[in-house]
Amino acid sequence: KKKKVGHCAEAIIKYVNELATLRDTLPVEIDGMVIKGNDIDLQERLGMTSHQPRWAVAFKFKARQATSTLLGIEFQVGRTGAVTPVAKIAPAQVSGVTVTSISIHNEDYIKEKDLRIGDQILIERSGDVIPQIVKSMTELRTGQEKIIVFPINCPVCKDVLVRPEGEAVWRCVNIDCEAQVAERIIHFVSKDAMDIRSMGEANVRQFYAMGFIKDVPSLYDLNADMLHKIEGFGEKSITNLLEAIEASKQQPLHRLIYGLGIRYVGETTAKTLAQTISDIFDLAEMDEERLKQMDDVGVKVADSITKFFANKDNIAMLKKLEAMGLQMQSHKTTSASSELAGQTFLFTGTMNKLKRSEAEELAESKGGKILTGVSNKLNYLVVGDDAGSKLEKAKKI
């Protein structure tokens, strides 16, 4: 590591510029350097924000850039129906990585950048990580370039796309759209949702392509006879997968709510909902005003939840899952497990004996509530190894 003490701003700026010129000679890729105040008293006086120390700042070098050719556009459909254009470019080396695809976000982005197929483009990796198009070099156009036309119909199911008022993204609203179904199942089985181990993205796509699964409830219809037909699935693999599917039926309600992939409903909001209701179908009876009274639920979230539970197909899906034995009720804290009722917790750093998620679930099982940040509402900060700004902020309040 290259370290140097500078006693004035000019000296620091000089060293920053020197290191930037030496960047290509270093044995590893770097994207900048950290400037710190090394006086402990000064560090304490400067203090911390909720995210970082005020006595240290990361200085980023200018992003690496390269030129390429915009060869074409692929329109991809995500699990929420959002249609995202992805630029396919001639392979270009940037910061030691070969870039061939770049997300170009939405229709407005294409217009703002004035992108056309065949354009010579300047690209960079933002923060030396995420590739993006800086600009098209319009002065190099030959007249053969083609204007990018955003599709009117879904690239997968061909249904007409819609663009909600006030949004930049076109969406496919067909809940049976193949792209969305597969993506929704992948989200449903993921680690933070129903955590069906052995059922990764590749298996979901393969089972879907073979017709073994067609929607979320069909996951629970998988059986050994089906799986024996798949090359590479031995007895142990089949047993492990079927046991994981069966075990997921006992996952707590907040995981199911999160796994449904309701737009704007993340893990924290899913827990809030699960703590407030007795049964998942209670959400179908709540209007937006009732939902907005909950923590973490604003206008957009409330609107998304009401629309999801107003959809008859979604209710029918939940009824199927209920019939298959999935947990639809909320196990609210009882007097037998309320030692931590009313107390708030936050975990930071690396836990020695538990995963952070396991520690959070343990606190919640005793009636505790997990917060997302340090504030005056926090009762306990549980500190593991390498704790950072949360610990410093907690000390001050």
PDB file of N, CA and C in Angstrom, residues 207-249:
ATOM      1  N   PHE A 207     -36.413 -26.012 -15.700  1.00  0.00           N
ATOM      2  CA  PHE A 207     -37.702 -26.626 -15.388  1.00  0.00           C
ATOM      3  C   PHE A 207     -38.838 -25.917 -16.117  1.00  0.00           C
ATOM      4  N   TYR A 208     -38.705 -24.594 -16.248  1.00  0.00           N
ATOM      5  CA  TYR A 208     -39.735 -23.830 -16.947  1.00  0.00           C
ATOM      6  C   TYR A 208     -39.741 -24.194 -18.434  1.00  0.00           C
ATOM      7  N   ALA A 209     -38.558 -24.279 -19.016  1.00  0.00           N
ATOM      8  CA  ALA A 209     -38.452 -24.615 -20.441  1.00  0.00           C
ATOM      9  C   ALA A 209     -38.998 -26.015 -20.721  1.00  0.00           C
ATOM     10  N   MET A 210     -38.838 -26.919 -19.747  1.00  0.00           N
ATOM     11  CA  MET A 210     -39.311 -28.302 -19.934  1.00  0.00           C
ATOM     12  C   MET A 210     -40.787 -28.462 -19.613  1.00  0.00           C
ATOM     13  N   GLY A 211     -41.410 -27.374 -19.085  1.00  0.00           N
ATOM     14  CA  GLY A 211     -42.829 -27.444 -18.766  1.00  0.00           C
ATOM     15  C   GLY A 211     -43.128 -28.052 -17.405  1.00  0.00           C
ATOM     16  N   PHE A 212     -42.093 -28.304 -16.587  1.00  0.00           N
ATOM     17  CA  PHE A 212     -42.306 -28.876 -15.262  1.00  0.00           C
ATOM     18  C   PHE A 212     -42.912 -27.851 -14.299  1.00  0.00           C
ATOM     19  N   ILE A 213     -42.544 -26.589 -14.479  1.00  0.00           N
ATOM     20  CA  ILE A 213     -43.161 -25.525 -13.692  1.00  0.00           C
ATOM     21  C   ILE A 213     -43.661 -24.445 -14.640  1.00  0.00           C
ATOM     22  N   LYS A 214     -44.774 -23.856 -14.309  1.00  0.00           N
ATOM     23  CA  LYS A 214     -45.350 -22.811 -15.170  1.00  0.00           C
ATOM     24  C   LYS A 214     -45.688 -21.546 -14.394  1.00  0.00           C
ATOM     25  N   ASP A 215     -45.699 -21.677 -13.048  1.00  0.00           N
ATOM     26  CA  ASP A 215     -45.958 -20.537 -12.181  1.00  0.00           C
ATOM     27  C   ASP A 215     -45.438 -20.894 -10.791  1.00  0.00           C
ATOM     28  N   VAL A 216     -45.608 -19.984  -9.833  1.00  0.00           N
ATOM     29  CA  VAL A 216     -45.081 -20.225  -8.485  1.00  0.00           C
ATOM     30  C   VAL A 216     -45.703 -21.463  -7.833  1.00  0.00           C
ATOM     31  N   PRO A 217     -47.030 -21.634  -7.832  1.00  0.00           N
ATOM     32  CA  PRO A 217     -47.595 -22.815  -7.165  1.00  0.00           C
ATOM     33  C   PRO A 217     -47.103 -24.140  -7.741  1.00  0.00           C
ATOM     34  N   SER A 218     -46.784 -24.174  -9.032  1.00  0.00           N
ATOM     35  CA  SER A 218     -46.357 -25.439  -9.642  1.00  0.00           C
ATOM     36  C   SER A 218     -45.021 -25.924  -9.107  1.00  0.00           C
ATOM     37  N   LEU A 219     -44.271 -25.054  -8.423  1.00  0.00           N
ATOM     38  CA  LEU A 219     -43.047 -25.501  -7.757  1.00  0.00           C
ATOM     39  C   LEU A 219     -43.342 -26.650  -6.803  1.00  0.00           C
ATOM     40  N   TYR A 220     -44.501 -26.546  -6.149  1.00  0.00           N
ATOM     41  CA  TYR A 220     -44.853 -27.525  -5.122  1.00  0.00           C
ATOM     42  C   TYR A 220     -45.496 -28.782  -5.708  1.00  0.00           C
ATOM     43  N   ASP A 221     -45.593 -28.844  -7.029  1.00  0.00           N
ATOM     44  CA  ASP A 221     -46.059 -30.059  -7.709  1.00  0.00           C
ATOM     45  C   ASP A 221     -44.893 -30.893  -8.247  1.00  0.00           C
ATOM     46  N   LEU A 222     -43.671 -30.357  -8.138  1.00  0.00           N
ATOM     47  CA  LEU A 222     -42.513 -31.123  -8.612  1.00  0.00           C
ATOM     48  C   LEU A 222     -42.402 -32.425  -7.829  1.00  0.00           C
ATOM     49  N   ASN A 223     -42.051 -33.494  -8.525  1.00  0.00           N
ATOM     50  CA  ASN A 223     -41.899 -34.785  -7.852  1.00  0.00           C
ATOM     51  C   ASN A 223     -40.704 -35.546  -8.410  1.00  0.00           C
ATOM     52  N   ALA A 224     -40.381 -36.648  -7.769  1.00  0.00           N
ATOM     53  CA  ALA A 224     -39.192 -37.417  -8.137  1.00  0.00           C
ATOM     54  C   ALA A 224     -39.278 -37.952  -9.561  1.00  0.00           C
ATOM     55  N   ASP A 225     -40.476 -38.350 -10.006  1.00  0.00           N
ATOM     56  CA  ASP A 225     -40.613 -38.883 -11.371  1.00  0.00           C
ATOM     57  C   ASP A 225     -40.203 -37.839 -12.405  1.00  0.00           C
ATOM     58  N   MET A 226     -40.619 -36.585 -12.188  1.00  0.00           N
ATOM     59  CA  MET A 226     -40.226 -35.511 -13.101  1.00  0.00           C
ATOM     60  C   MET A 226     -38.714 -35.329 -13.100  1.00  0.00           C
ATOM     61  N   LEU A 227     -38.156 -35.237 -11.914  1.00  0.00           N
ATOM     62  CA  LEU A 227     -36.738 -34.914 -11.784  1.00  0.00           C
ATOM     63  C   LEU A 227     -35.834 -36.022 -12.294  1.00  0.00           C
ATOM     64  N   HIS A 228     -36.306 -37.262 -12.252  1.00  0.00           N
ATOM     65  CA  HIS A 228     -35.511 -38.379 -12.788  1.00  0.00           C
ATOM     66  C   HIS A 228     -35.293 -38.252 -14.290  1.00  0.00           C
ATOM     67  N   LYS A 229     -36.150 -37.466 -14.950  1.00  0.00           N
ATOM     68  CA  LYS A 229     -36.041 -37.312 -16.404  1.00  0.00           C
ATOM     69  C   LYS A 229     -34.956 -36.310 -16.799  1.00  0.00           C
ATOM     70  N   ILE A 230     -34.393 -35.615 -15.806  1.00  0.00           N
ATOM     71  CA  ILE A 230     -33.414 -34.569 -16.093  1.00  0.00           C
ATOM     72  C   ILE A 230     -32.003 -35.112 -15.934  1.00  0.00           C
ATOM     73  N   GLU A 231     -31.229 -34.990 -16.986  1.00  0.00           N
ATOM     74  CA  GLU A 231     -29.852 -35.469 -16.951  1.00  0.00           C
ATOM     75  C   GLU A 231     -29.060 -34.706 -15.892  1.00  0.00           C
ATOM     76  N   GLY A 232     -28.302 -35.452 -15.088  1.00  0.00           N
ATOM     77  CA  GLY A 232     -27.474 -34.826 -14.064  1.00  0.00           C
ATOM     78  C   GLY A 232     -28.121 -34.783 -12.692  1.00  0.00           C
ATOM     79  N   PHE A 233     -29.417 -35.142 -12.605  1.00  0.00           N
ATOM     80  CA  PHE A 233     -30.091 -35.183 -11.319  1.00  0.00           C
ATOM     81  C   PHE A 233     -30.066 -36.602 -10.766  1.00  0.00           C
ATOM     82  N   GLY A 234     -29.195 -36.829  -9.779  1.00  0.00           N
ATOM     83  CA  GLY A 234     -29.131 -38.126  -9.119  1.00  0.00           C
ATOM     84  C   GLY A 234     -30.068 -38.183  -7.935  1.00  0.00           C
ATOM     85  N   GLU A 235     -30.078 -39.313  -7.256  1.00  0.00           N
ATOM     86  CA  GLU A 235     -30.999 -39.505  -6.135  1.00  0.00           C
ATOM     87  C   GLU A 235     -30.787 -38.467  -5.039  1.00  0.00           C
ATOM     88  N   LYS A 236     -29.509 -38.197  -4.730  1.00  0.00           N
ATOM     89  CA  LYS A 236     -29.238 -37.239  -3.651  1.00  0.00           C
ATOM     90  C   LYS A 236     -29.709 -35.842  -4.022  1.00  0.00           C
ATOM     91  N   SER A 237     -29.452 -35.443  -5.273  1.00  0.00           N
ATOM     92  CA  SER A 237     -29.882 -34.122  -5.726  1.00  0.00           C
ATOM     93  C   SER A 237     -31.396 -33.992  -5.676  1.00  0.00           C
ATOM     94  N   ILE A 238     -32.071 -35.039  -6.097  1.00  0.00           N
ATOM     95  CA  ILE A 238     -33.536 -35.031  -6.106  1.00  0.00           C
ATOM     96  C   ILE A 238     -34.076 -34.937  -4.682  1.00  0.00           C
ATOM     97  N   THR A 239     -33.497 -35.744  -3.785  1.00  0.00           N
ATOM     98  CA  THR A 239     -33.942 -35.738  -2.383  1.00  0.00           C
ATOM     99  C   THR A 239     -33.736 -34.375  -1.747  1.00  0.00           C
ATOM    100  N   ASN A 240     -32.545 -33.795  -1.976  1.00  0.00           N
ATOM    101  CA  ASN A 240     -32.241 -32.495  -1.384  1.00  0.00           C
ATOM    102  C   ASN A 240     -33.199 -31.409  -1.875  1.00  0.00           C
ATOM    103  N   LEU A 241     -33.483 -31.431  -3.178  1.00  0.00           N
ATOM    104  CA  LEU A 241     -34.361 -30.406  -3.742  1.00  0.00           C
ATOM    105  C   LEU A 241     -35.782 -30.551  -3.216  1.00  0.00           C
ATOM    106  N   LEU A 242     -36.314 -31.765  -3.204  1.00  0.00           N
ATOM    107  CA  LEU A 242     -37.687 -31.973  -2.745  1.00  0.00           C
ATOM    108  C   LEU A 242     -37.827 -31.657  -1.257  1.00  0.00           C
ATOM    109  N   GLU A 243     -36.798 -31.959  -0.473  1.00  0.00           N
ATOM    110  CA  GLU A 243     -36.832 -31.619   0.958  1.00  0.00           C
ATOM    111  C   GLU A 243     -36.810 -30.102   1.158  1.00  0.00           C
ATOM    112  N   ALA A 244     -36.019 -29.404   0.333  1.00  0.00           N
ATOM    113  CA  ALA A 244     -35.947 -27.946   0.440  1.00  0.00           C
ATOM    114  C   ALA A 244     -37.282 -27.312   0.065  1.00  0.00           C
ATOM    115  N   ILE A 245     -37.927 -27.854  -0.955  1.00  0.00           N
ATOM    116  CA  ILE A 245     -39.237 -27.336  -1.364  1.00  0.00           C
ATOM    117  C   ILE A 245     -40.255 -27.538  -0.248  1.00  0.00           C
ATOM    118  N   GLU A 246     -40.245 -28.729   0.348  1.00  0.00           N
ATOM    119  CA  GLU A 246     -41.183 -29.028   1.432  1.00  0.00           C
ATOM    120  C   GLU A 246     -40.918 -28.137   2.650  1.00  0.00           C
ATOM    121  N   ALA A 247     -39.637 -27.942   2.971  1.00  0.00           N
ATOM    122  CA  ALA A 247     -39.278 -27.126   4.140  1.00  0.00           C
ATOM    123  C   ALA A 247     -39.701 -25.673   3.963  1.00  0.00           C
ATOM    124  N   SER A 248     -39.723 -25.203   2.728  1.00  0.00           N
ATOM    125  CA  SER A 248     -40.068 -23.798   2.483  1.00  0.00           C
ATOM    126  C   SER A 248     -41.517 -23.484   2.858  1.00  0.00           C
ATOM    127  N   LYS A 249     -42.337 -24.500   2.969  1.00  0.00           N
ATOM    128  CA  LYS A 249     -43.735 -24.275   3.342  1.00  0.00           C
ATOM    129  C   LYS A 249     -43.852 -23.683   4.747  1.00  0.00           C
TER     130      LYS A 249
END
